[in-house]
């Protein structure tokens, strides 16, 4: 794979592919199976890092992969190629679709219901991760699991009460780390 | 105008940096800053932006570009675009190298697992907020459409995009029926 094919690939993904669930497997297919630029394990590790670190996972993933394969400049251009088409599409959409009309709002009501279902599905798929430990295949003790669930609920309630996300993230991260390492 | 754009740039920069996972992780803070604090958007407009972002290709964080467009027109959209994507690019450039070097250490892997409740909490809060928003108006219709869509999704009858189309048409029909009475 060359920098040019990497940039073209990102532009293609950014123009034609919807959602992280669809985009991530495309990266895996092209980099691991087609070009063999990464091993499956390397790809999995990079994906995990991008999911764990703050920031939008997909953008972090594109930057990380581009930087690792071709350096920072190509990584940055890859992110631009990935993000620009969607932004142009979205601006055209809001320019030409009358979002304030009641019948258009009714259609959006349906869209919102489905996005809620997708979100619930994602949260459900994240839940088993609360019962994991750093060792593969090992599960956390009941006490540790209860602490993690309590922290997750506390974070959720704080956010719903409009606490600033920076405060919640800082306090939440501290509590998470204390609960893991000190208790 | 310049101050608005600077504030927009900074807001999008750190909201993006604090969003775990993507746009839904960023939703509570977008709501707090642009709806509650600055009052430049309604929650409904913000959800519209997120929905549009799901209907166009590419990362869902494009919703921030739409927020910028609402706040400051095309210059606002460009500012929000730069602010939103500069954050993860700078952060991952700095941290990924370190993470690469130390990721095999046990305490790093333990820290990764330990921080998971944070992600679940943020996502859970977004779910509740959108749920409460959708229960305004016709809650019974929301429940019925949600139940049907959940069944179709769980049975893998439809993938997300066609499912959105079906739910959108269904809600439009419900709206037209209720309006005609």
JSON list of C-alpha atoms in Angstrom, two decimals, chain A residues 13-170:
[
{"chain": "A", "resi": 13, "resn": "UNK", "atom": "CA", "xyz": [-14.66, 5.33, 2.85]},
{"chain": "A", "resi": 14, "resn": "UNK", "atom": "CA", "xyz": [-15.54, 8.90, 3.84]},
{"chain": "A", "resi": 15, "resn": "UNK", "atom": "CA", "xyz": [-17.73, 9.32, 0.76]},
{"chain": "A", "resi": 16, "resn": "UNK", "atom": "CA", "xyz": [-19.59, 6.06, 0.68]},
{"chain": "A", "resi": 17, "resn": "UNK", "atom": "CA", "xyz": [-19.59, 4.32, 4.07]},
{"chain": "A", "resi": 18, "resn": "UNK", "atom": "CA", "xyz": [-21.93, 4.99, 6.97]},
{"chain": "A", "resi": 19, "resn": "UNK", "atom": "CA", "xyz": [-21.15, 4.60, 10.66]},
{"chain": "A", "resi": 20, "resn": "UNK", "atom": "CA", "xyz": [-18.22, 3.25, 12.63]},
{"chain": "A", "resi": 21, "resn": "UNK", "atom": "CA", "xyz": [-19.70, -0.25, 12.61]},
{"chain": "A", "resi": 22, "resn": "UNK", "atom": "CA", "xyz": [-19.33, -0.36, 8.83]},
{"chain": "A", "resi": 23, "resn": "UNK", "atom": "CA", "xyz": [-16.12, 1.63, 8.46]},
{"chain": "A", "resi": 24, "resn": "UNK", "atom": "CA", "xyz": [-13.93, -0.26, 10.95]},
{"chain": "A", "resi": 25, "resn": "UNK", "atom": "CA", "xyz": [-14.29, -3.63, 9.13]},
{"chain": "A", "resi": 26, "resn": "UNK", "atom": "CA", "xyz": [-13.30, -1.88, 5.88]},
{"chain": "A", "resi": 27, "resn": "UNK", "atom": "CA", "xyz": [-10.02, -0.75, 7.41]},
{"chain": "A", "resi": 28, "resn": "UNK", "atom": "CA", "xyz": [-9.45, -4.29, 8.69]},
{"chain": "A", "resi": 29, "resn": "UNK", "atom": "CA", "xyz": [-10.19, -5.85, 5.32]},
{"chain": "A", "resi": 30, "resn": "UNK", "atom": "CA", "xyz": [-7.93, -3.52, 3.33]},
{"chain": "A", "resi": 31, "resn": "UNK", "atom": "CA", "xyz": [-4.98, -3.27, 5.76]},
{"chain": "A", "resi": 32, "resn": "UNK", "atom": "CA", "xyz": [-4.95, -6.80, 7.17]},
{"chain": "A", "resi": 33, "resn": "UNK", "atom": "CA", "xyz": [-6.41, -9.08, 4.51]},
{"chain": "A", "resi": 34, "resn": "UNK", "atom": "CA", "xyz": [-5.75, -7.30, 1.20]},
{"chain": "A", "resi": 35, "resn": "UNK", "atom": "CA", "xyz": [-2.49, -5.38, 1.68]},
{"chain": "A", "resi": 36, "resn": "UNK", "atom": "CA", "xyz": [-1.17, -7.30, 4.72]},
{"chain": "A", "resi": 37, "resn": "UNK", "atom": "CA", "xyz": [0.20, -4.02, 6.09]},
{"chain": "A", "resi": 38, "resn": "UNK", "atom": "CA", "xyz": [-0.74, -5.12, 9.64]},
{"chain": "A", "resi": 39, "resn": "UNK", "atom": "CA", "xyz": [-1.29, -8.46, 11.36]},
{"chain": "A", "resi": 40, "resn": "UNK", "atom": "CA", "xyz": [-4.79, -9.15, 12.80]},
{"chain": "A", "resi": 41, "resn": "UNK", "atom": "CA", "xyz": [-3.35, -8.80, 16.31]},
{"chain": "A", "resi": 42, "resn": "UNK", "atom": "CA", "xyz": [-1.74, -5.43, 15.52]},
{"chain": "A", "resi": 43, "resn": "UNK", "atom": "CA", "xyz": [-5.01, -4.16, 14.10]},
{"chain": "A", "resi": 44, "resn": "UNK", "atom": "CA", "xyz": [-6.94, -5.34, 17.18]},
{"chain": "A", "resi": 45, "resn": "UNK", "atom": "CA", "xyz": [-4.45, -3.60, 19.48]},
{"chain": "A", "resi": 46, "resn": "UNK", "atom": "CA", "xyz": [-4.68, -0.32, 17.56]},
{"chain": "A", "resi": 47, "resn": "UNK", "atom": "CA", "xyz": [-8.47, -0.49, 17.59]},
{"chain": "A", "resi": 48, "resn": "UNK", "atom": "CA", "xyz": [-8.49, -1.08, 21.36]},
{"chain": "A", "resi": 49, "resn": "UNK", "atom": "CA", "xyz": [-6.15, 1.87, 21.97]},
{"chain": "A", "resi": 50, "resn": "UNK", "atom": "CA", "xyz": [-8.40, 4.15, 19.88]},
{"chain": "A", "resi": 51, "resn": "UNK", "atom": "CA", "xyz": [-11.51, 2.99, 21.72]},
{"chain": "A", "resi": 52, "resn": "UNK", "atom": "CA", "xyz": [-9.97, 3.48, 25.14]},
{"chain": "A", "resi": 53, "resn": "UNK", "atom": "CA", "xyz": [-8.43, 6.89, 24.52]},
{"chain": "A", "resi": 54, "resn": "UNK", "atom": "CA", "xyz": [-10.74, 9.91, 24.59]},
{"chain": "A", "resi": 55, "resn": "UNK", "atom": "CA", "xyz": [-11.83, 11.37, 21.25]},
{"chain": "A", "resi": 56, "resn": "UNK", "atom": "CA", "xyz": [-13.89, 10.02, 18.35]},
{"chain": "A", "resi": 57, "resn": "UNK", "atom": "CA", "xyz": [-12.71, 6.45, 17.76]},
{"chain": "A", "resi": 58, "resn": "UNK", "atom": "CA", "xyz": [-12.93, 6.50, 13.98]},
{"chain": "A", "resi": 59, "resn": "UNK", "atom": "CA", "xyz": [-10.87, 9.67, 13.57]},
{"chain": "A", "resi": 60, "resn": "UNK", "atom": "CA", "xyz": [-8.31, 8.42, 16.07]},
{"chain": "A", "resi": 61, "resn": "UNK", "atom": "CA", "xyz": [-8.16, 5.11, 14.21]},
{"chain": "A", "resi": 62, "resn": "UNK", "atom": "CA", "xyz": [-7.58, 6.78, 10.82]},
{"chain": "A", "resi": 63, "resn": "UNK", "atom": "CA", "xyz": [-4.87, 9.03, 12.28]},
{"chain": "A", "resi": 64, "resn": "UNK", "atom": "CA", "xyz": [-3.17, 6.21, 14.18]},
{"chain": "A", "resi": 65, "resn": "UNK", "atom": "CA", "xyz": [-3.13, 3.87, 11.18]},
{"chain": "A", "resi": 66, "resn": "UNK", "atom": "CA", "xyz": [-1.99, 6.58, 8.72]},
{"chain": "A", "resi": 67, "resn": "UNK", "atom": "CA", "xyz": [0.71, 7.82, 11.07]},
{"chain": "A", "resi": 68, "resn": "UNK", "atom": "CA", "xyz": [1.99, 4.34, 11.81]},
{"chain": "A", "resi": 69, "resn": "UNK", "atom": "CA", "xyz": [2.12, 3.31, 8.14]},
{"chain": "A", "resi": 70, "resn": "UNK", "atom": "CA", "xyz": [3.21, 6.52, 6.39]},
{"chain": "A", "resi": 71, "resn": "UNK", "atom": "CA", "xyz": [4.01, 9.20, 8.98]},
{"chain": "A", "resi": 72, "resn": "UNK", "atom": "CA", "xyz": [2.18, 12.14, 10.51]},
{"chain": "A", "resi": 73, "resn": "UNK", "atom": "CA", "xyz": [1.59, 14.24, 7.36]},
{"chain": "A", "resi": 74, "resn": "UNK", "atom": "CA", "xyz": [-0.08, 11.40, 5.46]},
{"chain": "A", "resi": 75, "resn": "UNK", "atom": "CA", "xyz": [-2.00, 10.47, 8.62]},
{"chain": "A", "resi": 76, "resn": "UNK", "atom": "CA", "xyz": [-3.36, 14.01, 8.82]},
{"chain": "A", "resi": 77, "resn": "UNK", "atom": "CA", "xyz": [-4.28, 14.09, 5.12]},
{"chain": "A", "resi": 78, "resn": "UNK", "atom": "CA", "xyz": [-5.99, 10.71, 5.55]},
{"chain": "A", "resi": 79, "resn": "UNK", "atom": "CA", "xyz": [-8.18, 12.13, 8.34]},
{"chain": "A", "resi": 80, "resn": "UNK", "atom": "CA", "xyz": [-9.07, 15.07, 6.09]},
{"chain": "A", "resi": 81, "resn": "UNK", "atom": "CA", "xyz": [-9.99, 12.72, 3.21]},
{"chain": "A", "resi": 82, "resn": "UNK", "atom": "CA", "xyz": [-12.13, 10.67, 5.62]},
{"chain": "A", "resi": 83, "resn": "UNK", "atom": "CA", "xyz": [-13.99, 13.57, 7.26]},
{"chain": "A", "resi": 84, "resn": "UNK", "atom": "CA", "xyz": [-14.44, 16.13, 4.49]},
{"chain": "A", "resi": 85, "resn": "UNK", "atom": "CA", "xyz": [-17.00, 14.35, 2.24]},
{"chain": "A", "resi": 86, "resn": "UNK", "atom": "CA", "xyz": [-19.42, 13.72, 5.14]},
{"chain": "A", "resi": 87, "resn": "UNK", "atom": "CA", "xyz": [-19.23, 17.38, 6.22]},
{"chain": "A", "resi": 88, "resn": "UNK", "atom": "CA", "xyz": [-20.05, 18.56, 2.69]},
{"chain": "A", "resi": 89, "resn": "UNK", "atom": "CA", "xyz": [-22.95, 16.09, 2.42]},
{"chain": "A", "resi": 90, "resn": "UNK", "atom": "CA", "xyz": [-24.32, 17.17, 5.83]},
{"chain": "A", "resi": 91, "resn": "UNK", "atom": "CA", "xyz": [-24.15, 20.91, 5.00]},
{"chain": "A", "resi": 92, "resn": "UNK", "atom": "CA", "xyz": [-25.94, 20.30, 1.67]},
{"chain": "A", "resi": 93, "resn": "UNK", "atom": "CA", "xyz": [-28.54, 18.20, 3.49]},
{"chain": "A", "resi": 94, "resn": "UNK", "atom": "CA", "xyz": [-29.46, 20.88, 6.03]},
{"chain": "A", "resi": 95, "resn": "UNK", "atom": "CA", "xyz": [-29.38, 23.54, 3.27]},
{"chain": "A", "resi": 96, "resn": "UNK", "atom": "CA", "xyz": [-31.91, 21.81, 1.02]},
{"chain": "A", "resi": 97, "resn": "UNK", "atom": "CA", "xyz": [-34.10, 19.69, 3.34]},
{"chain": "A", "resi": 98, "resn": "UNK", "atom": "CA", "xyz": [-36.78, 21.73, 5.24]},
{"chain": "A", "resi": 99, "resn": "UNK", "atom": "CA", "xyz": [-36.20, 20.32, 8.72]},
{"chain": "A", "resi": 100, "resn": "UNK", "atom": "CA", "xyz": [-38.83, 22.59, 10.33]},
{"chain": "A", "resi": 101, "resn": "UNK", "atom": "CA", "xyz": [-41.83, 21.21, 8.39]},
{"chain": "A", "resi": 102, "resn": "UNK", "atom": "CA", "xyz": [-44.05, 19.00, 10.60]},
{"chain": "A", "resi": 103, "resn": "UNK", "atom": "CA", "xyz": [-44.13, 16.12, 8.10]},
{"chain": "A", "resi": 104, "resn": "UNK", "atom": "CA", "xyz": [-40.32, 16.20, 7.77]},
{"chain": "A", "resi": 105, "resn": "UNK", "atom": "CA", "xyz": [-40.10, 16.27, 11.57]},
{"chain": "A", "resi": 106, "resn": "UNK", "atom": "CA", "xyz": [-42.31, 13.15, 11.67]},
{"chain": "A", "resi": 107, "resn": "UNK", "atom": "CA", "xyz": [-39.81, 11.31, 9.45]},
{"chain": "A", "resi": 108, "resn": "UNK", "atom": "CA", "xyz": [-37.00, 12.44, 11.75]},
{"chain": "A", "resi": 109, "resn": "UNK", "atom": "CA", "xyz": [-38.98, 11.16, 14.71]},
{"chain": "A", "resi": 110, "resn": "UNK", "atom": "CA", "xyz": [-38.71, 7.68, 13.13]},
{"chain": "A", "resi": 111, "resn": "UNK", "atom": "CA", "xyz": [-34.99, 8.13, 12.50]},
{"chain": "A", "resi": 112, "resn": "UNK", "atom": "CA", "xyz": [-34.48, 9.14, 16.14]},
{"chain": "A", "resi": 113, "resn": "UNK", "atom": "CA", "xyz": [-36.27, 6.01, 17.37]},
{"chain": "A", "resi": 114, "resn": "UNK", "atom": "CA", "xyz": [-33.92, 3.79, 15.35]},
{"chain": "A", "resi": 115, "resn": "UNK", "atom": "CA", "xyz": [-30.82, 5.68, 16.49]},
{"chain": "A", "resi": 116, "resn": "UNK", "atom": "CA", "xyz": [-32.05, 5.17, 20.06]},
{"chain": "A", "resi": 117, "resn": "UNK", "atom": "CA", "xyz": [-32.29, 1.42, 19.41]},
{"chain": "A", "resi": 118, "resn": "UNK", "atom": "CA", "xyz": [-28.75, 1.39, 17.97]},
{"chain": "A", "resi": 119, "resn": "UNK", "atom": "CA", "xyz": [-27.51, 3.28, 21.02]},
{"chain": "A", "resi": 120, "resn": "UNK", "atom": "CA", "xyz": [-29.19, 0.88, 23.44]},
{"chain": "A", "resi": 121, "resn": "UNK", "atom": "CA", "xyz": [-27.65, -2.01, 21.47]},
{"chain": "A", "resi": 122, "resn": "UNK", "atom": "CA", "xyz": [-24.21, -0.42, 21.77]},
{"chain": "A", "resi": 123, "resn": "UNK", "atom": "CA", "xyz": [-24.59, 0.11, 25.53]},
{"chain": "A", "resi": 124, "resn": "UNK", "atom": "CA", "xyz": [-25.71, -3.52, 25.95]},
{"chain": "A", "resi": 125, "resn": "UNK", "atom": "CA", "xyz": [-22.64, -4.69, 24.02]},
{"chain": "A", "resi": 126, "resn": "UNK", "atom": "CA", "xyz": [-20.38, -2.53, 26.22]},
{"chain": "A", "resi": 127, "resn": "UNK", "atom": "CA", "xyz": [-21.79, -3.92, 29.49]},
{"chain": "A", "resi": 128, "resn": "UNK", "atom": "CA", "xyz": [-19.91, -7.27, 29.51]},
{"chain": "A", "resi": 129, "resn": "UNK", "atom": "CA", "xyz": [-16.67, -5.26, 29.39]},
{"chain": "A", "resi": 130, "resn": "UNK", "atom": "CA", "xyz": [-17.39, -4.11, 32.95]},
{"chain": "A", "resi": 131, "resn": "UNK", "atom": "CA", "xyz": [-16.92, -7.67, 34.15]},
{"chain": "A", "resi": 132, "resn": "UNK", "atom": "CA", "xyz": [-13.54, -8.17, 32.47]},
{"chain": "A", "resi": 133, "resn": "UNK", "atom": "CA", "xyz": [-10.01, -8.00, 33.89]},
{"chain": "A", "resi": 134, "resn": "UNK", "atom": "CA", "xyz": [-6.66, -7.25, 32.27]},
{"chain": "A", "resi": 135, "resn": "UNK", "atom": "CA", "xyz": [-6.08, -11.00, 31.80]},
{"chain": "A", "resi": 136, "resn": "UNK", "atom": "CA", "xyz": [-7.87, -12.50, 28.78]},
{"chain": "A", "resi": 137, "resn": "UNK", "atom": "CA", "xyz": [-10.71, -14.87, 29.70]},
{"chain": "A", "resi": 138, "resn": "UNK", "atom": "CA", "xyz": [-10.67, -13.91, 33.39]},
{"chain": "A", "resi": 139, "resn": "UNK", "atom": "CA", "xyz": [-13.71, -12.30, 35.02]},
{"chain": "A", "resi": 140, "resn": "UNK", "atom": "CA", "xyz": [-13.78, -9.66, 37.76]},
{"chain": "A", "resi": 141, "resn": "UNK", "atom": "CA", "xyz": [-14.88, -10.46, 41.31]},
{"chain": "A", "resi": 142, "resn": "UNK", "atom": "CA", "xyz": [-18.46, -9.62, 42.27]},
{"chain": "A", "resi": 143, "resn": "UNK", "atom": "CA", "xyz": [-17.31, -6.72, 44.47]},
{"chain": "A", "resi": 144, "resn": "UNK", "atom": "CA", "xyz": [-15.23, -5.19, 41.68]},
{"chain": "A", "resi": 145, "resn": "UNK", "atom": "CA", "xyz": [-18.09, -5.61, 39.19]},
{"chain": "A", "resi": 146, "resn": "UNK", "atom": "CA", "xyz": [-20.51, -3.92, 41.64]},
{"chain": "A", "resi": 147, "resn": "UNK", "atom": "CA", "xyz": [-18.10, -0.99, 42.07]},
{"chain": "A", "resi": 148, "resn": "UNK", "atom": "CA", "xyz": [-17.78, -0.55, 38.31]},
{"chain": "A", "resi": 149, "resn": "UNK", "atom": "CA", "xyz": [-21.55, -0.65, 37.80]},
{"chain": "A", "resi": 150, "resn": "UNK", "atom": "CA", "xyz": [-21.98, 1.91, 40.60]},
{"chain": "A", "resi": 151, "resn": "UNK", "atom": "CA", "xyz": [-19.38, 4.19, 38.99]},
{"chain": "A", "resi": 152, "resn": "UNK", "atom": "CA", "xyz": [-21.06, 3.88, 35.57]},
{"chain": "A", "resi": 153, "resn": "UNK", "atom": "CA", "xyz": [-24.43, 4.81, 37.12]},
{"chain": "A", "resi": 154, "resn": "UNK", "atom": "CA", "xyz": [-22.86, 7.69, 39.03]},
{"chain": "A", "resi": 155, "resn": "UNK", "atom": "CA", "xyz": [-21.22, 9.03, 35.86]},
{"chain": "A", "resi": 156, "resn": "UNK", "atom": "CA", "xyz": [-24.51, 8.73, 33.97]},
{"chain": "A", "resi": 157, "resn": "UNK", "atom": "CA", "xyz": [-26.48, 10.56, 36.69]},
{"chain": "A", "resi": 158, "resn": "UNK", "atom": "CA", "xyz": [-23.86, 13.33, 36.92]},
{"chain": "A", "resi": 159, "resn": "UNK", "atom": "CA", "xyz": [-24.04, 13.86, 33.15]},
{"chain": "A", "resi": 160, "resn": "UNK", "atom": "CA", "xyz": [-27.86, 13.88, 33.23]},
{"chain": "A", "resi": 161, "resn": "UNK", "atom": "CA", "xyz": [-27.70, 16.55, 35.95]},
{"chain": "A", "resi": 162, "resn": "UNK", "atom": "CA", "xyz": [-25.71, 18.68, 33.46]},
{"chain": "A", "resi": 163, "resn": "UNK", "atom": "CA", "xyz": [-22.38, 18.48, 35.29]},
{"chain": "A", "resi": 164, "resn": "UNK", "atom": "CA", "xyz": [-19.55, 19.52, 32.97]},
{"chain": "A", "resi": 165, "resn": "UNK", "atom": "CA", "xyz": [-18.12, 16.58, 31.08]},
{"chain": "A", "resi": 166, "resn": "UNK", "atom": "CA", "xyz": [-14.58, 17.64, 31.89]},
{"chain": "A", "resi": 167, "resn": "UNK", "atom": "CA", "xyz": [-15.33, 17.48, 35.63]},
{"chain": "A", "resi": 168, "resn": "UNK", "atom": "CA", "xyz": [-17.16, 14.19, 35.27]},
{"chain": "A", "resi": 169, "resn": "UNK", "atom": "CA", "xyz": [-14.35, 12.72, 33.16]},
{"chain": "A", "resi": 170, "resn": "UNK", "atom": "CA", "xyz": [-11.64, 13.85, 35.59]}
]
